[in-house]
PDB file of C-alpha atoms in Angstrom:
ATOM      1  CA  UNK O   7     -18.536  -8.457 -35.407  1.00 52.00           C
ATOM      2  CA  UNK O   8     -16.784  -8.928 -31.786  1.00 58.00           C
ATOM      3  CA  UNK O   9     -15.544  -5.934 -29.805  1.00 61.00           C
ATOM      4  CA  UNK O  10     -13.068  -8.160 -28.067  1.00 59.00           C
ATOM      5  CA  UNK O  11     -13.707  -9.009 -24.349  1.00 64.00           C
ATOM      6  CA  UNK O  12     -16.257  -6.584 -22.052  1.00 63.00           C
ATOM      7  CA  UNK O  13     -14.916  -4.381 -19.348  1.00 68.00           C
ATOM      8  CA  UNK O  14     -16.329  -4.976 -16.604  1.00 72.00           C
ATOM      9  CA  UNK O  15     -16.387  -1.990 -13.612  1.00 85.00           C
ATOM     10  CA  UNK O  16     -14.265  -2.961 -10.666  1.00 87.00           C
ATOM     11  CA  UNK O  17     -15.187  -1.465  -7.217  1.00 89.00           C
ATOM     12  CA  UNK O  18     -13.101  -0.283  -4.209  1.00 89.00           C
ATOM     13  CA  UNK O  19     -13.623  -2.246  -1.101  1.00 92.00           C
ATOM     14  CA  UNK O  20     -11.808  -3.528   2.032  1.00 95.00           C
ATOM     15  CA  UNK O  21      -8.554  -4.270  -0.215  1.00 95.00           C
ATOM     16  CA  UNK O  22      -8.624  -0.988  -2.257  1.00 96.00           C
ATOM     17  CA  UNK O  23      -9.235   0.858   1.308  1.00 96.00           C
ATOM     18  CA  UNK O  24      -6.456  -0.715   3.090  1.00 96.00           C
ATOM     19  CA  UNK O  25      -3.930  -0.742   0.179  1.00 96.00           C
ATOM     20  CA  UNK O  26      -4.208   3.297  -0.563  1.00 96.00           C
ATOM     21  CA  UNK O  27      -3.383   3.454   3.162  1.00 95.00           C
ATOM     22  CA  UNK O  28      -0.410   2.087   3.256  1.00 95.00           C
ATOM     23  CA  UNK O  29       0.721   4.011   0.396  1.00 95.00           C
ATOM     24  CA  UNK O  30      -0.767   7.096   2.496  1.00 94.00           C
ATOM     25  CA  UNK O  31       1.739   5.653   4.691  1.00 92.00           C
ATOM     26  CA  UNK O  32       4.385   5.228   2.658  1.00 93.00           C
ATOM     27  CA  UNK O  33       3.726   8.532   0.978  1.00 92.00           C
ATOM     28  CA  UNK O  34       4.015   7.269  -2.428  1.00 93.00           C
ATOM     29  CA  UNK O  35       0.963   8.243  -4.848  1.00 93.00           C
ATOM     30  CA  UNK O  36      -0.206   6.287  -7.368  1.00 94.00           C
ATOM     31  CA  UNK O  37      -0.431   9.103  -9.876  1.00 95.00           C
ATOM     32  CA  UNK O  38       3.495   9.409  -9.848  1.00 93.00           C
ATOM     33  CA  UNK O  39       4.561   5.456  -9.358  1.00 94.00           C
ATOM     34  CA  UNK O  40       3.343   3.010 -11.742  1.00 95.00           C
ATOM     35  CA  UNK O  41       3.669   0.150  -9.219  1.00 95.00           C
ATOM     36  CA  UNK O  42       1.141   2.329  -6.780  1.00 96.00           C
ATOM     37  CA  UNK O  43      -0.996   2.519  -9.880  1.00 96.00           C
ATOM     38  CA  UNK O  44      -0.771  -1.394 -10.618  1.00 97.00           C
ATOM     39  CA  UNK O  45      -1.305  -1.625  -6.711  1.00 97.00           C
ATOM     40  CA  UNK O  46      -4.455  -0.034  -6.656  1.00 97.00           C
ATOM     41  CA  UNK O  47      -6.182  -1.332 -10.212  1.00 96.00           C
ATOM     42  CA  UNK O  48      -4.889  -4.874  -8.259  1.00 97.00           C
ATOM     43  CA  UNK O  49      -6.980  -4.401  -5.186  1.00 97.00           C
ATOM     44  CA  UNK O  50     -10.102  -3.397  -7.150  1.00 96.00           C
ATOM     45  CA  UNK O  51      -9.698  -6.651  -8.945  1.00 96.00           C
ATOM     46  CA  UNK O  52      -9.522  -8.661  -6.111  1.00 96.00           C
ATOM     47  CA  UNK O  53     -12.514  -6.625  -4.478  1.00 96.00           C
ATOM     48  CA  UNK O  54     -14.704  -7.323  -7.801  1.00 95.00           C
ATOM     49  CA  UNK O  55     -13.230 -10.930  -8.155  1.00 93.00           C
ATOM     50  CA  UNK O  56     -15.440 -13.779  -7.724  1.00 92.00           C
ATOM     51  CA  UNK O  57     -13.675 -16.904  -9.066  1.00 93.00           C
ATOM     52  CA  UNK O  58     -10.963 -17.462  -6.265  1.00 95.00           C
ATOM     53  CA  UNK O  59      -8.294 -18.608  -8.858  1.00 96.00           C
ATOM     54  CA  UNK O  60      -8.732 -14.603 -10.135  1.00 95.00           C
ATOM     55  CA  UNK O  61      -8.671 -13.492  -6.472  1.00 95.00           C
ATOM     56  CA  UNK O  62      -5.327 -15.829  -5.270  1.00 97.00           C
ATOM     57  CA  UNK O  63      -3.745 -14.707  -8.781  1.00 97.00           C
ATOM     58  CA  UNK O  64      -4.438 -10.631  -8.091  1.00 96.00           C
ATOM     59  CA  UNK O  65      -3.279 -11.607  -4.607  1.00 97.00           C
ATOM     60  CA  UNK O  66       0.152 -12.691  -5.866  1.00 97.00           C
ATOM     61  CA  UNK O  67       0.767  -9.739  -8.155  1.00 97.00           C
ATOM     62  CA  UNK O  68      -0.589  -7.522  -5.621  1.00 97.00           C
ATOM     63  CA  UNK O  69       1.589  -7.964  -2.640  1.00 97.00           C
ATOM     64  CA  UNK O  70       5.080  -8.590  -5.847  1.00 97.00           C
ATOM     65  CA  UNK O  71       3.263  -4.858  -6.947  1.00 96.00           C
ATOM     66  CA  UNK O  72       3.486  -3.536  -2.807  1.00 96.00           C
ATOM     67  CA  UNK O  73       7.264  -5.230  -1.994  1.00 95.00           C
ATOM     68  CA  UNK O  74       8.338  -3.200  -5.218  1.00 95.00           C
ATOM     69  CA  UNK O  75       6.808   0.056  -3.318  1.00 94.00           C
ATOM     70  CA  UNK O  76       7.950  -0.976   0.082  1.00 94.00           C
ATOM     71  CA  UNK O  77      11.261  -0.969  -1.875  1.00 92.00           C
ATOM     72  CA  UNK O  78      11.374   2.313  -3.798  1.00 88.00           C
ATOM     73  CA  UNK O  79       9.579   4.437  -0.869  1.00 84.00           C
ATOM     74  CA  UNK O  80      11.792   6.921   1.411  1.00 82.00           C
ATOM     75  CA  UNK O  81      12.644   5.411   4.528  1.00 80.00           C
ATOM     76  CA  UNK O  82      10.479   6.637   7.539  1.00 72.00           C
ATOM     77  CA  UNK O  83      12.299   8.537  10.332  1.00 68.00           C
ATOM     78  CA  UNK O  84      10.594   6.780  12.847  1.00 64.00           C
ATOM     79  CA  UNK O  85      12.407   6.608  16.899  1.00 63.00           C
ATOM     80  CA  UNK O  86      13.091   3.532  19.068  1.00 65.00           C
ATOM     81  CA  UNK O  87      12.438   3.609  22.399  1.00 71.00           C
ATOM     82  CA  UNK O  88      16.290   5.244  23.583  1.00 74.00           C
ATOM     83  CA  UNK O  89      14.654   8.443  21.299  1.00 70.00           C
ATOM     84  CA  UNK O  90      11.623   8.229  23.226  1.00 72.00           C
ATOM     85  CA  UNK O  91      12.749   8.210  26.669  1.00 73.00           C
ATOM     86  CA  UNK O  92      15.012  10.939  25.643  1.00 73.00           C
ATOM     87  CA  UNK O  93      12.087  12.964  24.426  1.00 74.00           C
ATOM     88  CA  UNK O  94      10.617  12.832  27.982  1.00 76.00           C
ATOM     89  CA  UNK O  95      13.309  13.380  30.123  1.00 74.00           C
ATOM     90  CA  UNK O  96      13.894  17.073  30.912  1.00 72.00           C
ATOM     91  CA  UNK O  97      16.213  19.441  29.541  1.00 67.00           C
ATOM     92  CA  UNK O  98      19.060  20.261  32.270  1.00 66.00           C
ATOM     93  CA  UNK O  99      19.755  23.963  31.932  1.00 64.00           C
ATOM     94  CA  UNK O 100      23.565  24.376  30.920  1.00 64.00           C
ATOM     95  CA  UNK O 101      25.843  27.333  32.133  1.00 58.00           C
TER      96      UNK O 101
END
């Protein structure tokens, strides 16, 4: 009798690393977003992958599965430079 296909164990490498930083980044966890979560089993696949096809076609889901995240995350409240220069320049005392 056949169990159906075998499971094999994926591993976290260089992909899996850099991907749950940017959703560090983006403060979205995969726990609570199920594109995070399809993110992250992604990048293991293309860590364990060793035919290429699997590797281009984890690729390809994998950055749809990010853009999707990119999309749905809060903006950042990041400066330009005018914010910057601002920040520097010293506070004239008013009165």
């Amino acid at each position: 009798m056949d169990d159906g296909p075998k499971r094999r164990s994926l591993r976290a490498g260089a992909v899996t690393k850099a991907t749950r930083a940017e959703l560090t980044d983006l403060d979205v966890s995969p726990d609570s977003n199920a594109s995070a979560a399809a993110a992250m089993r992604l990048a293991k696949v293309m860590d364990s992958a060793q035919d290429p096809k699997e590797i281009a076609a984890a690729a390809r889901e994998l950055r749809q599965a990010m853009h999707t995240v990119r999309g749905l995350a809060a903006p950042k409240e990041r400066g330009d430079k005018i914010d910057e220069l601002a920040a520097r320049r010293p506070r004239r005392p008013t009165g």
